[in-house]
Amino acid sequence: MPAHAEPLRVAVLVGSTREGRFAPVVTKWLTGHLDQRDDLRADVVDLAKTPLPTVFPAFGQQPPPGTEEQLALVSPRLAAADAFVVVTPEYNHSFPASLKNAIDWHGEEWHGKPVGFVSYGGLSGGLRAVEQLRVVMAELNATTIRNTVSFHDAWSRFGPDGTCTDPAADTAAKALLDQLAWWAHALRDAKSVRDYVA
């Protein structure tokens, strides 16, 4: 990375809010990879720690009291991001409601930005959640990264101390983050020349 280049801001959106969730283990592993890079800076947006309202106002109406305060903990961070990595489990062949809620509260924050995915679960490794998220992100004018990291039978892929025991996952993480950085630079550079049109 050139000395004058500003690192890309990557919002790591942690979708699971379930009690006893495995998300912190996977997120710590991912941020370890991000911390090793000079070109990327992580901002972890954990929806369990920054819950958003679940009741949307009627079209054209003001949101309920307290909504703006809750959104203020998340929205500026998503807006400031050059790219996203979504960490998600798979619930009933899809992604968590908390994640869809966070996505739906935002619009322009996603426009013209790349989105990568790290998923985890049982036999499917969360891949069905990722495939559904790709469709949602396309509707929001975001660009999804082809490569993903998927932890099949995730609980067996990490040791008791949270260390990943699957070297293939580390290789996959590098490929994902390399692609994410390429797209983030390309899209950020393009938007510096002309505004993105959604």
PDB file of C-alpha atoms in Angstrom:
ATOM      1  CA  MET A   1       0.000   0.000   0.000  1.00  0.00           C
ATOM      2  CA  PRO A   2       1.430   3.437  -0.898  1.00  0.00           C
ATOM      3  CA  ALA A   3       2.462   5.484   2.129  1.00  0.00           C
ATOM      4  CA  HIS A   4      -0.106   8.178   1.327  1.00  0.00           C
ATOM      5  CA  ALA A   5      -3.044   5.812   0.854  1.00  0.00           C
ATOM      6  CA  GLU A   6      -5.698   5.901   3.552  1.00  0.00           C
ATOM      7  CA  PRO A   7      -6.696   2.455   4.882  1.00  0.00           C
ATOM      8  CA  LEU A   8     -10.109   1.221   3.875  1.00  0.00           C
ATOM      9  CA  ARG A   9     -12.738   1.250   6.608  1.00  0.00           C
ATOM     10  CA  VAL A  10     -14.399  -2.154   6.921  1.00  0.00           C
ATOM     11  CA  ALA A  11     -17.560  -2.455   9.001  1.00  0.00           C
ATOM     12  CA  VAL A  12     -17.825  -5.995  10.354  1.00  0.00           C
ATOM     13  CA  LEU A  13     -21.553  -6.501  10.857  1.00  0.00           C
ATOM     14  CA  VAL A  14     -22.231  -9.286  13.374  1.00  0.00           C
ATOM     15  CA  GLY A  15     -25.735 -10.584  12.689  1.00  0.00           C
ATOM     16  CA  SER A  16     -26.442 -13.024  15.505  1.00  0.00           C
ATOM     17  CA  THR A  17     -28.045 -11.814  18.718  1.00  0.00           C
ATOM     18  CA  ARG A  18     -28.959 -15.237  20.116  1.00  0.00           C
ATOM     19  CA  GLU A  19     -27.974 -16.011  23.690  1.00  0.00           C
ATOM     20  CA  GLY A  20     -24.955 -18.314  23.833  1.00  0.00           C
ATOM     21  CA  ARG A  21     -24.069 -17.406  20.258  1.00  0.00           C
ATOM     22  CA  PHE A  22     -20.887 -18.509  18.507  1.00  0.00           C
ATOM     23  CA  ALA A  23     -20.518 -15.202  16.643  1.00  0.00           C
ATOM     24  CA  PRO A  24     -17.896 -13.678  18.993  1.00  0.00           C
ATOM     25  CA  VAL A  25     -15.507 -16.579  18.304  1.00  0.00           C
ATOM     26  CA  VAL A  26     -15.826 -16.219  14.517  1.00  0.00           C
ATOM     27  CA  THR A  27     -15.654 -12.418  14.704  1.00  0.00           C
ATOM     28  CA  LYS A  28     -12.476 -12.473  16.792  1.00  0.00           C
ATOM     29  CA  TRP A  29     -10.877 -14.793  14.249  1.00  0.00           C
ATOM     30  CA  LEU A  30     -11.888 -12.489  11.377  1.00  0.00           C
ATOM     31  CA  THR A  31     -10.696  -9.303  13.078  1.00  0.00           C
ATOM     32  CA  GLY A  32      -7.382 -11.033  13.728  1.00  0.00           C
ATOM     33  CA  HIS A  33      -6.970 -11.296   9.961  1.00  0.00           C
ATOM     34  CA  LEU A  34      -8.051  -7.692   9.443  1.00  0.00           C
ATOM     35  CA  ASP A  35      -5.615  -6.469  12.113  1.00  0.00           C
ATOM     36  CA  GLN A  36      -2.715  -8.053  10.205  1.00  0.00           C
ATOM     37  CA  ARG A  37      -3.355  -5.829   7.184  1.00  0.00           C
ATOM     38  CA  ASP A  38      -2.141  -2.266   6.694  1.00  0.00           C
ATOM     39  CA  ASP A  39      -4.771  -1.529   4.035  1.00  0.00           C
ATOM     40  CA  LEU A  40      -7.891  -2.362   6.103  1.00  0.00           C
ATOM     41  CA  ARG A  41      -9.261  -1.019   9.396  1.00  0.00           C
ATOM     42  CA  ALA A  42     -12.063  -2.911  11.140  1.00  0.00           C
ATOM     43  CA  ASP A  43     -15.044  -1.472  12.981  1.00  0.00           C
ATOM     44  CA  VAL A  44     -17.087  -4.261  14.585  1.00  0.00           C
ATOM     45  CA  VAL A  45     -20.808  -3.452  14.630  1.00  0.00           C
ATOM     46  CA  ASP A  46     -22.267  -6.123  16.894  1.00  0.00           C
ATOM     47  CA  LEU A  47     -26.064  -6.072  16.733  1.00  0.00           C
ATOM     48  CA  ALA A  48     -26.285  -7.744  20.152  1.00  0.00           C
ATOM     49  CA  LYS A  49     -24.529  -4.715  21.636  1.00  0.00           C
ATOM     50  CA  THR A  50     -26.224  -2.083  19.464  1.00  0.00           C
ATOM     51  CA  PRO A  51     -29.812  -3.315  19.029  1.00  0.00           C
ATOM     52  CA  LEU A  52     -31.972  -1.427  16.575  1.00  0.00           C
ATOM     53  CA  PRO A  53     -35.715  -0.746  16.723  1.00  0.00           C
ATOM     54  CA  THR A  54     -37.912  -3.457  15.245  1.00  0.00           C
ATOM     55  CA  VAL A  55     -41.003  -1.344  14.516  1.00  0.00           C
ATOM     56  CA  PHE A  56     -40.844   0.751  11.354  1.00  0.00           C
ATOM     57  CA  PRO A  57     -42.943   3.912  11.094  1.00  0.00           C
ATOM     58  CA  ALA A  58     -45.772   4.099   8.592  1.00  0.00           C
ATOM     59  CA  PHE A  59     -44.657   5.464   5.241  1.00  0.00           C
ATOM     60  CA  GLY A  60     -44.071   9.206   5.517  1.00  0.00           C
ATOM     61  CA  GLN A  61     -44.467   9.211   9.309  1.00  0.00           C
ATOM     62  CA  GLN A  62     -41.916   9.984  12.010  1.00  0.00           C
ATOM     63  CA  PRO A  63     -40.277   6.992  13.753  1.00  0.00           C
ATOM     64  CA  PRO A  64     -41.228   6.205  17.372  1.00  0.00           C
ATOM     65  CA  PRO A  65     -39.404   8.079  20.168  1.00  0.00           C
ATOM     66  CA  GLY A  66     -35.923   6.729  20.844  1.00  0.00           C
ATOM     67  CA  THR A  67     -35.419   5.468  17.295  1.00  0.00           C
ATOM     68  CA  GLU A  68     -32.955   8.168  16.286  1.00  0.00           C
ATOM     69  CA  GLU A  69     -30.823   7.528  19.374  1.00  0.00           C
ATOM     70  CA  GLN A  70     -30.620   3.811  18.594  1.00  0.00           C
ATOM     71  CA  LEU A  71     -29.819   4.406  14.927  1.00  0.00           C
ATOM     72  CA  ALA A  72     -27.118   6.927  15.875  1.00  0.00           C
ATOM     73  CA  LEU A  73     -25.087   4.056  17.359  1.00  0.00           C
ATOM     74  CA  VAL A  74     -25.000   2.211  14.018  1.00  0.00           C
ATOM     75  CA  SER A  75     -25.914   4.380  11.013  1.00  0.00           C
ATOM     76  CA  PRO A  76     -22.874   6.726  10.995  1.00  0.00           C
ATOM     77  CA  ARG A  77     -20.547   3.737  11.238  1.00  0.00           C
ATOM     78  CA  LEU A  78     -22.151   2.048   8.245  1.00  0.00           C
ATOM     79  CA  ALA A  79     -22.107   5.312   6.293  1.00  0.00           C
ATOM     80  CA  ALA A  80     -18.381   5.786   7.008  1.00  0.00           C
ATOM     81  CA  ALA A  81     -17.475   2.271   5.852  1.00  0.00           C
ATOM     82  CA  ASP A  82     -15.797   1.687   2.503  1.00  0.00           C
ATOM     83  CA  ALA A  83     -16.695  -2.004   2.665  1.00  0.00           C
ATOM     84  CA  PHE A  84     -18.522  -4.554   4.790  1.00  0.00           C
ATOM     85  CA  VAL A  85     -18.014  -8.090   6.024  1.00  0.00           C
ATOM     86  CA  VAL A  86     -21.163  -9.740   7.353  1.00  0.00           C
ATOM     87  CA  VAL A  87     -20.650 -12.461   9.958  1.00  0.00           C
ATOM     88  CA  THR A  88     -23.760 -14.613  10.015  1.00  0.00           C
ATOM     89  CA  PRO A  89     -25.060 -17.963  11.167  1.00  0.00           C
ATOM     90  CA  GLU A  90     -27.826 -19.794   9.354  1.00  0.00           C
ATOM     91  CA  TYR A  91     -31.240 -19.998  11.002  1.00  0.00           C
ATOM     92  CA  ASN A  92     -33.842 -22.155   9.256  1.00  0.00           C
ATOM     93  CA  HIS A  93     -32.090 -21.932   5.857  1.00  0.00           C
ATOM     94  CA  SER A  94     -31.773 -18.147   6.141  1.00  0.00           C
ATOM     95  CA  PHE A  95     -30.070 -15.358   8.070  1.00  0.00           C
ATOM     96  CA  PRO A  96     -31.094 -13.874  11.438  1.00  0.00           C
ATOM     97  CA  ALA A  97     -33.993 -11.440  11.722  1.00  0.00           C
ATOM     98  CA  SER A  98     -31.730  -8.986  13.570  1.00  0.00           C
ATOM     99  CA  LEU A  99     -29.507  -8.793  10.505  1.00  0.00           C
ATOM    100  CA  LYS A 100     -32.405  -8.183   8.117  1.00  0.00           C
ATOM    101  CA  ASN A 101     -33.711  -5.523  10.475  1.00  0.00           C
ATOM    102  CA  ALA A 102     -30.342  -3.717  10.465  1.00  0.00           C
ATOM    103  CA  ILE A 103     -30.162  -3.911   6.683  1.00  0.00           C
ATOM    104  CA  ASP A 104     -33.698  -2.572   6.250  1.00  0.00           C
ATOM    105  CA  TRP A 105     -33.142   0.452   8.491  1.00  0.00           C
ATOM    106  CA  HIS A 106     -30.457   1.628   6.062  1.00  0.00           C
ATOM    107  CA  GLY A 107     -30.390   2.472   2.382  1.00  0.00           C
ATOM    108  CA  GLU A 108     -27.699   4.745   1.008  1.00  0.00           C
ATOM    109  CA  GLU A 109     -25.178   3.360   3.494  1.00  0.00           C
ATOM    110  CA  TRP A 110     -24.909   0.244   1.284  1.00  0.00           C
ATOM    111  CA  HIS A 111     -24.836   1.959  -2.124  1.00  0.00           C
ATOM    112  CA  GLY A 112     -21.799   1.316  -4.276  1.00  0.00           C
ATOM    113  CA  LYS A 113     -19.884  -0.615  -1.619  1.00  0.00           C
ATOM    114  CA  PRO A 114     -18.557  -4.195  -1.546  1.00  0.00           C
ATOM    115  CA  VAL A 115     -19.876  -6.775   0.896  1.00  0.00           C
ATOM    116  CA  GLY A 116     -18.081  -9.971   1.901  1.00  0.00           C
ATOM    117  CA  PHE A 117     -19.483 -12.823   3.969  1.00  0.00           C
ATOM    118  CA  VAL A 118     -18.198 -15.074   6.732  1.00  0.00           C
ATOM    119  CA  SER A 119     -20.791 -17.685   7.640  1.00  0.00           C
ATOM    120  CA  TYR A 120     -20.976 -20.562  10.047  1.00  0.00           C
ATOM    121  CA  GLY A 121     -23.311 -23.359  11.021  1.00  0.00           C
ATOM    122  CA  GLY A 122     -23.812 -27.090  10.763  1.00  0.00           C
ATOM    123  CA  LEU A 123     -23.530 -29.075   7.535  1.00  0.00           C
ATOM    124  CA  SER A 124     -24.277 -26.108   5.286  1.00  0.00           C
ATOM    125  CA  GLY A 125     -21.844 -23.777   7.027  1.00  0.00           C
ATOM    126  CA  GLY A 126     -24.298 -20.913   6.675  1.00  0.00           C
ATOM    127  CA  LEU A 127     -24.055 -20.839   2.880  1.00  0.00           C
ATOM    128  CA  ARG A 128     -27.828 -20.710   2.399  1.00  0.00           C
ATOM    129  CA  ALA A 129     -27.915 -17.559   4.529  1.00  0.00           C
ATOM    130  CA  VAL A 130     -25.191 -16.046   2.338  1.00  0.00           C
ATOM    131  CA  GLU A 131     -27.038 -16.837  -0.890  1.00  0.00           C
ATOM    132  CA  GLN A 132     -30.138 -15.059   0.396  1.00  0.00           C
ATOM    133  CA  LEU A 133     -28.070 -12.095   1.558  1.00  0.00           C
ATOM    134  CA  ARG A 134     -26.614 -11.727  -1.936  1.00  0.00           C
ATOM    135  CA  VAL A 135     -30.102 -11.089  -3.335  1.00  0.00           C
ATOM    136  CA  VAL A 136     -30.889  -8.561  -0.610  1.00  0.00           C
ATOM    137  CA  MET A 137     -27.612  -6.698  -1.127  1.00  0.00           C
ATOM    138  CA  ALA A 138     -28.136  -6.543  -4.892  1.00  0.00           C
ATOM    139  CA  GLU A 139     -31.420  -4.739  -4.239  1.00  0.00           C
ATOM    140  CA  LEU A 140     -29.493  -2.222  -2.113  1.00  0.00           C
ATOM    141  CA  ASN A 141     -26.978  -1.437  -4.879  1.00  0.00           C
ATOM    142  CA  ALA A 142     -24.113  -3.170  -3.072  1.00  0.00           C
ATOM    143  CA  THR A 143     -21.548  -5.434  -4.732  1.00  0.00           C
ATOM    144  CA  THR A 144     -21.087  -8.834  -3.124  1.00  0.00           C
ATOM    145  CA  ILE A 145     -17.724 -10.573  -3.164  1.00  0.00           C
ATOM    146  CA  ARG A 146     -17.682 -13.966  -4.829  1.00  0.00           C
ATOM    147  CA  ASN A 147     -15.359 -15.667  -2.347  1.00  0.00           C
ATOM    148  CA  THR A 148     -16.688 -16.409   1.122  1.00  0.00           C
ATOM    149  CA  VAL A 149     -15.450 -18.051   4.276  1.00  0.00           C
ATOM    150  CA  SER A 150     -17.790 -20.771   5.486  1.00  0.00           C
ATOM    151  CA  PHE A 151     -17.357 -22.785   8.659  1.00  0.00           C
ATOM    152  CA  HIS A 152     -19.150 -26.123   8.305  1.00  0.00           C
ATOM    153  CA  ASP A 153     -19.724 -27.760  11.689  1.00  0.00           C
ATOM    154  CA  ALA A 154     -18.225 -24.558  13.068  1.00  0.00           C
ATOM    155  CA  TRP A 155     -17.888 -25.699  16.668  1.00  0.00           C
ATOM    156  CA  SER A 156     -15.354 -28.348  15.638  1.00  0.00           C
ATOM    157  CA  ARG A 157     -13.216 -25.820  13.711  1.00  0.00           C
ATOM    158  CA  PHE A 158     -12.080 -23.878  16.760  1.00  0.00           C
ATOM    159  CA  GLY A 159     -10.163 -24.960  19.838  1.00  0.00           C
ATOM    160  CA  PRO A 160     -11.258 -24.245  23.429  1.00  0.00           C
ATOM    161  CA  ASP A 161      -9.259 -20.988  23.364  1.00  0.00           C
ATOM    162  CA  GLY A 162     -11.030 -19.798  20.193  1.00  0.00           C
ATOM    163  CA  THR A 163      -8.104 -20.567  17.882  1.00  0.00           C
ATOM    164  CA  CYS A 164      -9.126 -21.740  14.410  1.00  0.00           C
ATOM    165  CA  THR A 165      -7.871 -25.268  13.734  1.00  0.00           C
ATOM    166  CA  ASP A 166      -8.660 -25.234   9.998  1.00  0.00           C
ATOM    167  CA  PRO A 167      -5.770 -23.815   7.906  1.00  0.00           C
ATOM    168  CA  ALA A 168      -8.022 -23.712   4.826  1.00  0.00           C
ATOM    169  CA  ALA A 169     -10.131 -21.049   6.566  1.00  0.00           C
ATOM    170  CA  ASP A 170      -7.085 -18.789   6.901  1.00  0.00           C
ATOM    171  CA  THR A 171      -6.374 -19.175   3.187  1.00  0.00           C
ATOM    172  CA  ALA A 172     -10.007 -18.417   2.388  1.00  0.00           C
ATOM    173  CA  ALA A 173      -9.933 -15.326   4.607  1.00  0.00           C
ATOM    174  CA  LYS A 174      -6.953 -13.919   2.721  1.00  0.00           C
ATOM    175  CA  ALA A 175      -8.684 -14.453  -0.632  1.00  0.00           C
ATOM    176  CA  LEU A 176     -11.883 -12.830   0.649  1.00  0.00           C
ATOM    177  CA  LEU A 177     -10.104  -9.801   2.086  1.00  0.00           C
ATOM    178  CA  ASP A 178      -7.922  -9.361  -1.008  1.00  0.00           C
ATOM    179  CA  GLN A 179     -11.043  -9.274  -3.188  1.00  0.00           C
ATOM    180  CA  LEU A 180     -12.846  -6.992  -0.748  1.00  0.00           C
ATOM    181  CA  ALA A 181      -9.932  -4.538  -0.756  1.00  0.00           C
ATOM    182  CA  TRP A 182      -9.748  -4.537  -4.567  1.00  0.00           C
ATOM    183  CA  TRP A 183     -13.446  -3.759  -4.933  1.00  0.00           C
ATOM    184  CA  ALA A 184     -13.428  -1.223  -2.112  1.00  0.00           C
ATOM    185  CA  HIS A 185     -10.549   0.692  -3.700  1.00  0.00           C
ATOM    186  CA  ALA A 186     -12.132   0.540  -7.156  1.00  0.00           C
ATOM    187  CA  LEU A 187     -15.528   1.739  -5.927  1.00  0.00           C
ATOM    188  CA  ARG A 188     -14.109   4.404  -3.594  1.00  0.00           C
ATOM    189  CA  ASP A 189     -11.946   5.757  -6.434  1.00  0.00           C
ATOM    190  CA  ALA A 190     -14.899   5.751  -8.831  1.00  0.00           C
ATOM    191  CA  LYS A 191     -17.110   7.614  -6.338  1.00  0.00           C
ATOM    192  CA  SER A 192     -14.397  10.255  -5.890  1.00  0.00           C
ATOM    193  CA  VAL A 193     -14.801  11.086  -9.600  1.00  0.00           C
ATOM    194  CA  ARG A 194     -18.595  10.917  -9.823  1.00  0.00           C
ATOM    195  CA  ASP A 195     -21.462  10.332  -7.428  1.00  0.00           C
ATOM    196  CA  TYR A 196     -22.985   6.882  -7.340  1.00  0.00           C
ATOM    197  CA  VAL A 197     -26.421   6.806  -8.940  1.00  0.00           C
ATOM    198  CA  ALA A 198     -28.885   4.353  -7.387  1.00  0.00           C
TER     199      ALA A 198
END
